[in-house]
């Protein structure tokens, strides 16, 4: 049983276009996270989201990125003007009940920027 | 800032044999978690095992166990009776317990091949 679901599973876009990646938690949790993994590299933290606000963001999470919870359940990661180097797997993750425990990952969205 | 290092980019093991993957980390904190995640070709991130730093006893999950050396800041993963399905990329990860909602910090990964 997935902890979170993500859509789409694969997104292909042209450089300069905007993309929105979606994460749907199976149950209600307080903390959510976005991570990025460029092919062949390690998983990198982008941003954490708590109680409808950004809790922490990394140096990667610059002005081209934004996160929202538009309808109280789905979480979205928006990349405003995609670059070739944004091609990567993007993972959404949610916390265990205490917010300091294991993080459970969704299946990821593979983003390809042409 | 915390760092995690996996010094073995690739490892291989014969089916049914035992293999150990290495991980070291650097932190000034005393309360934290350590994890091993498995990433098969599907690229799904799957939790293998976790260790709370305050626990002296090493965590075990079936064929997977860890050797946690807090003073040495070392956290290795041992896979016993290796199976073909164990072939994957394995990531070591660190997480602070001192702050709610803290990020995971990952190592570079070790690609494990299991030979029949």
PDB file of N, CA and C in Angstrom, chain B residues 47-104:
ATOM      1  N   UNK B  47      11.972   1.797   2.366  1.00  0.00           N
ATOM      2  CA  UNK B  47      12.682   1.706   3.640  1.00  0.00           C
ATOM      3  C   UNK B  47      13.095   0.269   3.908  1.00  0.00           C
ATOM      4  N   UNK B  48      14.359   0.085   4.236  1.00  0.00           N
ATOM      5  CA  UNK B  48      14.868  -1.235   4.583  1.00  0.00           C
ATOM      6  C   UNK B  48      14.929  -1.406   6.089  1.00  0.00           C
ATOM      7  N   UNK B  49      15.536  -0.424   6.763  1.00  0.00           N
ATOM      8  CA  UNK B  49      15.762  -0.557   8.195  1.00  0.00           C
ATOM      9  C   UNK B  49      16.062   0.812   8.767  1.00  0.00           C
ATOM     10  N   UNK B  50      15.782   0.998  10.055  1.00  0.00           N
ATOM     11  CA  UNK B  50      16.096   2.259  10.707  1.00  0.00           C
ATOM     12  C   UNK B  50      16.690   1.987  12.082  1.00  0.00           C
ATOM     13  N   UNK B  51      17.445   2.980  12.552  1.00  0.00           N
ATOM     14  CA  UNK B  51      18.118   2.864  13.845  1.00  0.00           C
ATOM     15  C   UNK B  51      17.957   4.174  14.601  1.00  0.00           C
ATOM     16  N   UNK B  52      17.500   4.106  15.835  1.00  0.00           N
ATOM     17  CA  UNK B  52      17.485   5.286  16.684  1.00  0.00           C
ATOM     18  C   UNK B  52      18.836   5.406  17.372  1.00  0.00           C
ATOM     19  N   UNK B  53      19.401   6.575  17.380  1.00  0.00           N
ATOM     20  CA  UNK B  53      20.754   6.751  17.904  1.00  0.00           C
ATOM     21  C   UNK B  53      20.853   6.460  19.392  1.00  0.00           C
ATOM     22  N   UNK B  54      19.765   6.640  20.141  1.00  0.00           N
ATOM     23  CA  UNK B  54      19.822   6.423  21.581  1.00  0.00           C
ATOM     24  C   UNK B  54      19.805   4.941  21.939  1.00  0.00           C
ATOM     25  N   UNK B  55      19.480   4.103  20.974  1.00  0.00           N
ATOM     26  CA  UNK B  55      19.432   2.666  21.228  1.00  0.00           C
ATOM     27  C   UNK B  55      20.793   2.032  20.953  1.00  0.00           C
ATOM     28  N   UNK B  56      21.304   1.322  21.912  1.00  0.00           N
ATOM     29  CA  UNK B  56      22.584   0.655  21.713  1.00  0.00           C
ATOM     30  C   UNK B  56      22.439  -0.618  20.887  1.00  0.00           C
ATOM     31  N   UNK B  57      21.263  -1.234  20.976  1.00  0.00           N
ATOM     32  CA  UNK B  57      21.046  -2.480  20.264  1.00  0.00           C
ATOM     33  C   UNK B  57      20.917  -2.223  18.772  1.00  0.00           C
ATOM     34  N   UNK B  58      21.629  -3.017  17.971  1.00  0.00           N
ATOM     35  CA  UNK B  58      21.551  -2.872  16.526  1.00  0.00           C
ATOM     36  C   UNK B  58      20.208  -3.362  15.998  1.00  0.00           C
ATOM     37  N   UNK B  59      19.646  -2.603  15.051  1.00  0.00           N
ATOM     38  CA  UNK B  59      18.365  -2.978  14.471  1.00  0.00           C
ATOM     39  C   UNK B  59      18.525  -4.171  13.525  1.00  0.00           C
ATOM     40  N   UNK B  60      17.484  -4.994  13.483  1.00  0.00           N
ATOM     41  CA  UNK B  60      17.446  -6.114  12.534  1.00  0.00           C
ATOM     42  C   UNK B  60      16.050  -6.192  11.930  1.00  0.00           C
ATOM     43  N   UNK B  61      16.009  -6.580  10.670  1.00  0.00           N
ATOM     44  CA  UNK B  61      14.756  -6.814   9.953  1.00  0.00           C
ATOM     45  C   UNK B  61      14.976  -8.012   9.037  1.00  0.00           C
ATOM     46  N   UNK B  62      14.616  -9.179   9.560  1.00  0.00           N
ATOM     47  CA  UNK B  62      14.777 -10.419   8.783  1.00  0.00           C
ATOM     48  C   UNK B  62      16.231 -10.601   8.372  1.00  0.00           C
ATOM     49  N   UNK B  63      16.528 -10.574   7.070  1.00  0.00           N
ATOM     50  CA  UNK B  63      17.896 -10.816   6.596  1.00  0.00           C
ATOM     51  C   UNK B  63      18.775  -9.564   6.667  1.00  0.00           C
ATOM     52  N   UNK B  64      18.189  -8.451   7.061  1.00  0.00           N
ATOM     53  CA  UNK B  64      18.916  -7.179   7.095  1.00  0.00           C
ATOM     54  C   UNK B  64      19.234  -6.799   8.537  1.00  0.00           C
ATOM     55  N   UNK B  65      20.465  -6.406   8.766  1.00  0.00           N
ATOM     56  CA  UNK B  65      20.854  -5.940  10.090  1.00  0.00           C
ATOM     57  C   UNK B  65      21.871  -4.823   9.920  1.00  0.00           C
ATOM     58  N   UNK B  66      22.028  -4.047  10.982  1.00  0.00           N
ATOM     59  CA  UNK B  66      22.983  -2.941  10.934  1.00  0.00           C
ATOM     60  C   UNK B  66      24.025  -3.128  12.021  1.00  0.00           C
ATOM     61  N   UNK B  67      25.165  -2.517  11.789  1.00  0.00           N
ATOM     62  CA  UNK B  67      26.201  -2.384  12.801  1.00  0.00           C
ATOM     63  C   UNK B  67      26.371  -0.889  13.060  1.00  0.00           C
ATOM     64  N   UNK B  68      25.782  -0.437  14.142  1.00  0.00           N
ATOM     65  CA  UNK B  68      25.759   0.984  14.483  1.00  0.00           C
ATOM     66  C   UNK B  68      26.838   1.260  15.509  1.00  0.00           C
ATOM     67  N   UNK B  69      27.798   2.081  15.143  1.00  0.00           N
ATOM     68  CA  UNK B  69      28.892   2.477  16.026  1.00  0.00           C
ATOM     69  C   UNK B  69      28.801   3.989  16.224  1.00  0.00           C
ATOM     70  N   UNK B  70      28.127   4.402  17.289  1.00  0.00           N
ATOM     71  CA  UNK B  70      27.840   5.830  17.456  1.00  0.00           C
ATOM     72  C   UNK B  70      29.103   6.656  17.618  1.00  0.00           C
ATOM     73  N   UNK B  71      30.037   6.185  18.397  1.00  0.00           N
ATOM     74  CA  UNK B  71      31.263   6.958  18.631  1.00  0.00           C
ATOM     75  C   UNK B  71      32.060   7.124  17.335  1.00  0.00           C
ATOM     76  N   UNK B  72      32.058   6.106  16.527  1.00  0.00           N
ATOM     77  CA  UNK B  72      32.788   6.145  15.260  1.00  0.00           C
ATOM     78  C   UNK B  72      31.952   6.765  14.146  1.00  0.00           C
ATOM     79  N   UNK B  73      30.667   7.039  14.424  1.00  0.00           N
ATOM     80  CA  UNK B  73      29.742   7.585  13.439  1.00  0.00           C
ATOM     81  C   UNK B  73      29.729   6.708  12.187  1.00  0.00           C
ATOM     82  N   UNK B  74      29.479   5.441  12.449  1.00  0.00           N
ATOM     83  CA  UNK B  74      29.465   4.453  11.387  1.00  0.00           C
ATOM     84  C   UNK B  74      28.155   3.678  11.448  1.00  0.00           C
ATOM     85  N   UNK B  75      27.619   3.339  10.284  1.00  0.00           N
ATOM     86  CA  UNK B  75      26.302   2.696  10.227  1.00  0.00           C
ATOM     87  C   UNK B  75      26.274   1.791   9.006  1.00  0.00           C
ATOM     88  N   UNK B  76      26.728   0.568   9.153  1.00  0.00           N
ATOM     89  CA  UNK B  76      26.803  -0.337   8.015  1.00  0.00           C
ATOM     90  C   UNK B  76      25.591  -1.260   7.959  1.00  0.00           C
ATOM     91  N   UNK B  77      25.273  -1.703   6.769  1.00  0.00           N
ATOM     92  CA  UNK B  77      24.134  -2.588   6.529  1.00  0.00           C
ATOM     93  C   UNK B  77      24.655  -3.949   6.100  1.00  0.00           C
ATOM     94  N   UNK B  78      24.212  -4.990   6.790  1.00  0.00           N
ATOM     95  CA  UNK B  78      24.575  -6.351   6.427  1.00  0.00           C
ATOM     96  C   UNK B  78      23.359  -7.047   5.856  1.00  0.00           C
ATOM     97  N   UNK B  79      23.547  -7.631   4.682  1.00  0.00           N
ATOM     98  CA  UNK B  79      22.483  -8.406   4.049  1.00  0.00           C
ATOM     99  C   UNK B  79      22.935  -9.865   4.043  1.00  0.00           C
ATOM    100  N   UNK B  80      22.195 -10.696   4.720  1.00  0.00           N
ATOM    101  CA  UNK B  80      22.503 -12.126   4.806  1.00  0.00           C
ATOM    102  C   UNK B  80      21.683 -12.901   3.786  1.00  0.00           C
ATOM    103  N   UNK B  81      22.235 -14.050   3.354  1.00  0.00           N
ATOM    104  CA  UNK B  81      21.506 -14.906   2.418  1.00  0.00           C
ATOM    105  C   UNK B  81      20.973 -14.067   1.247  1.00  0.00           C
ATOM    106  N   UNK B  82      21.863 -13.378   0.574  1.00  0.00           N
ATOM    107  CA  UNK B  82      21.467 -12.436  -0.482  1.00  0.00           C
ATOM    108  C   UNK B  82      20.614 -13.117  -1.544  1.00  0.00           C
ATOM    109  N   UNK B  83      19.617 -12.392  -1.985  1.00  0.00           N
ATOM    110  CA  UNK B  83      18.710 -12.881  -3.017  1.00  0.00           C
ATOM    111  C   UNK B  83      18.772 -11.967  -4.242  1.00  0.00           C
ATOM    112  N   UNK B  84      18.369 -12.509  -5.384  1.00  0.00           N
ATOM    113  CA  UNK B  84      18.423 -11.723  -6.619  1.00  0.00           C
ATOM    114  C   UNK B  84      17.615 -10.440  -6.491  1.00  0.00           C
ATOM    115  N   UNK B  85      16.534 -10.514  -5.735  1.00  0.00           N
ATOM    116  CA  UNK B  85      15.688  -9.342  -5.537  1.00  0.00           C
ATOM    117  C   UNK B  85      16.319  -8.255  -4.686  1.00  0.00           C
ATOM    118  N   UNK B  86      17.450  -8.553  -4.075  1.00  0.00           N
ATOM    119  CA  UNK B  86      18.146  -7.534  -3.285  1.00  0.00           C
ATOM    120  C   UNK B  86      18.958  -6.590  -4.160  1.00  0.00           C
ATOM    121  N   UNK B  87      19.128  -6.933  -5.408  1.00  0.00           N
ATOM    122  CA  UNK B  87      19.893  -6.076  -6.307  1.00  0.00           C
ATOM    123  C   UNK B  87      19.201  -4.729  -6.453  1.00  0.00           C
ATOM    124  N   UNK B  88      19.913  -3.675  -6.131  1.00  0.00           N
ATOM    125  CA  UNK B  88      19.336  -2.330  -6.127  1.00  0.00           C
ATOM    126  C   UNK B  88      20.410  -1.333  -5.740  1.00  0.00           C
ATOM    127  N   UNK B  89      20.030  -0.064  -5.776  1.00  0.00           N
ATOM    128  CA  UNK B  89      20.847   0.991  -5.179  1.00  0.00           C
ATOM    129  C   UNK B  89      20.412   1.124  -3.728  1.00  0.00           C
ATOM    130  N   UNK B  90      21.387   1.229  -2.836  1.00  0.00           N
ATOM    131  CA  UNK B  90      21.095   1.384  -1.414  1.00  0.00           C
ATOM    132  C   UNK B  90      21.623   2.729  -0.929  1.00  0.00           C
ATOM    133  N   UNK B  91      20.744   3.461  -0.270  1.00  0.00           N
ATOM    134  CA  UNK B  91      21.098   4.774   0.255  1.00  0.00           C
ATOM    135  C   UNK B  91      21.036   4.771   1.773  1.00  0.00           C
ATOM    136  N   UNK B  92      22.073   5.297   2.363  1.00  0.00           N
ATOM    137  CA  UNK B  92      22.102   5.562   3.794  1.00  0.00           C
ATOM    138  C   UNK B  92      21.582   6.985   4.003  1.00  0.00           C
ATOM    139  N   UNK B  93      20.840   7.197   5.078  1.00  0.00           N
ATOM    140  CA  UNK B  93      20.278   8.530   5.309  1.00  0.00           C
ATOM    141  C   UNK B  93      20.269   8.857   6.790  1.00  0.00           C
ATOM    142  N   UNK B  94      20.389  10.140   7.059  1.00  0.00           N
ATOM    143  CA  UNK B  94      20.421  10.680   8.425  1.00  0.00           C
ATOM    144  C   UNK B  94      19.250  11.618   8.618  1.00  0.00           C
ATOM    145  N   UNK B  95      18.711  11.604   9.840  1.00  0.00           N
ATOM    146  CA  UNK B  95      17.660  12.558  10.151  1.00  0.00           C
ATOM    147  C   UNK B  95      17.764  12.976  11.607  1.00  0.00           C
ATOM    148  N   UNK B  96      17.705  14.271  11.841  1.00  0.00           N
ATOM    149  CA  UNK B  96      17.752  14.792  13.212  1.00  0.00           C
ATOM    150  C   UNK B  96      16.468  14.442  13.956  1.00  0.00           C
ATOM    151  N   UNK B  97      16.611  14.119  15.213  1.00  0.00           N
ATOM    152  CA  UNK B  97      15.435  13.916  16.068  1.00  0.00           C
ATOM    153  C   UNK B  97      15.196  15.142  16.937  1.00  0.00           C
ATOM    154  N   UNK B  98      16.073  16.114  16.823  1.00  0.00           N
ATOM    155  CA  UNK B  98      15.991  17.283  17.713  1.00  0.00           C
ATOM    156  C   UNK B  98      15.031  18.334  17.192  1.00  0.00           C
ATOM    157  N   UNK B  99      14.645  18.207  15.946  1.00  0.00           N
ATOM    158  CA  UNK B  99      13.736  19.173  15.332  1.00  0.00           C
ATOM    159  C   UNK B  99      12.651  18.419  14.582  1.00  0.00           C
ATOM    160  N   UNK B 100      11.384  18.762  14.852  1.00  0.00           N
ATOM    161  CA  UNK B 100      10.294  18.134  14.113  1.00  0.00           C
ATOM    162  C   UNK B 100      10.327  18.573  12.654  1.00  0.00           C
ATOM    163  N   UNK B 101       9.978  17.657  11.786  1.00  0.00           N
ATOM    164  CA  UNK B 101       9.925  18.000  10.369  1.00  0.00           C
ATOM    165  C   UNK B 101      11.271  18.188   9.725  1.00  0.00           C
ATOM    166  N   UNK B 102      12.313  17.609  10.293  1.00  0.00           N
ATOM    167  CA  UNK B 102      13.647  17.792   9.709  1.00  0.00           C
ATOM    168  C   UNK B 102      13.808  16.947   8.450  1.00  0.00           C
ATOM    169  N   UNK B 103      14.718  17.369   7.615  1.00  0.00           N
ATOM    170  CA  UNK B 103      14.955  16.717   6.335  1.00  0.00           C
ATOM    171  C   UNK B 103      15.732  15.427   6.510  1.00  0.00           C
ATOM    172  N   UNK B 104      15.666  14.577   5.493  1.00  0.00           N
ATOM    173  CA  UNK B 104      16.587  13.453   5.369  1.00  0.00           C
ATOM    174  C   UNK B 104      17.804  13.930   4.580  1.00  0.00           C
TER     175      UNK B 104
END
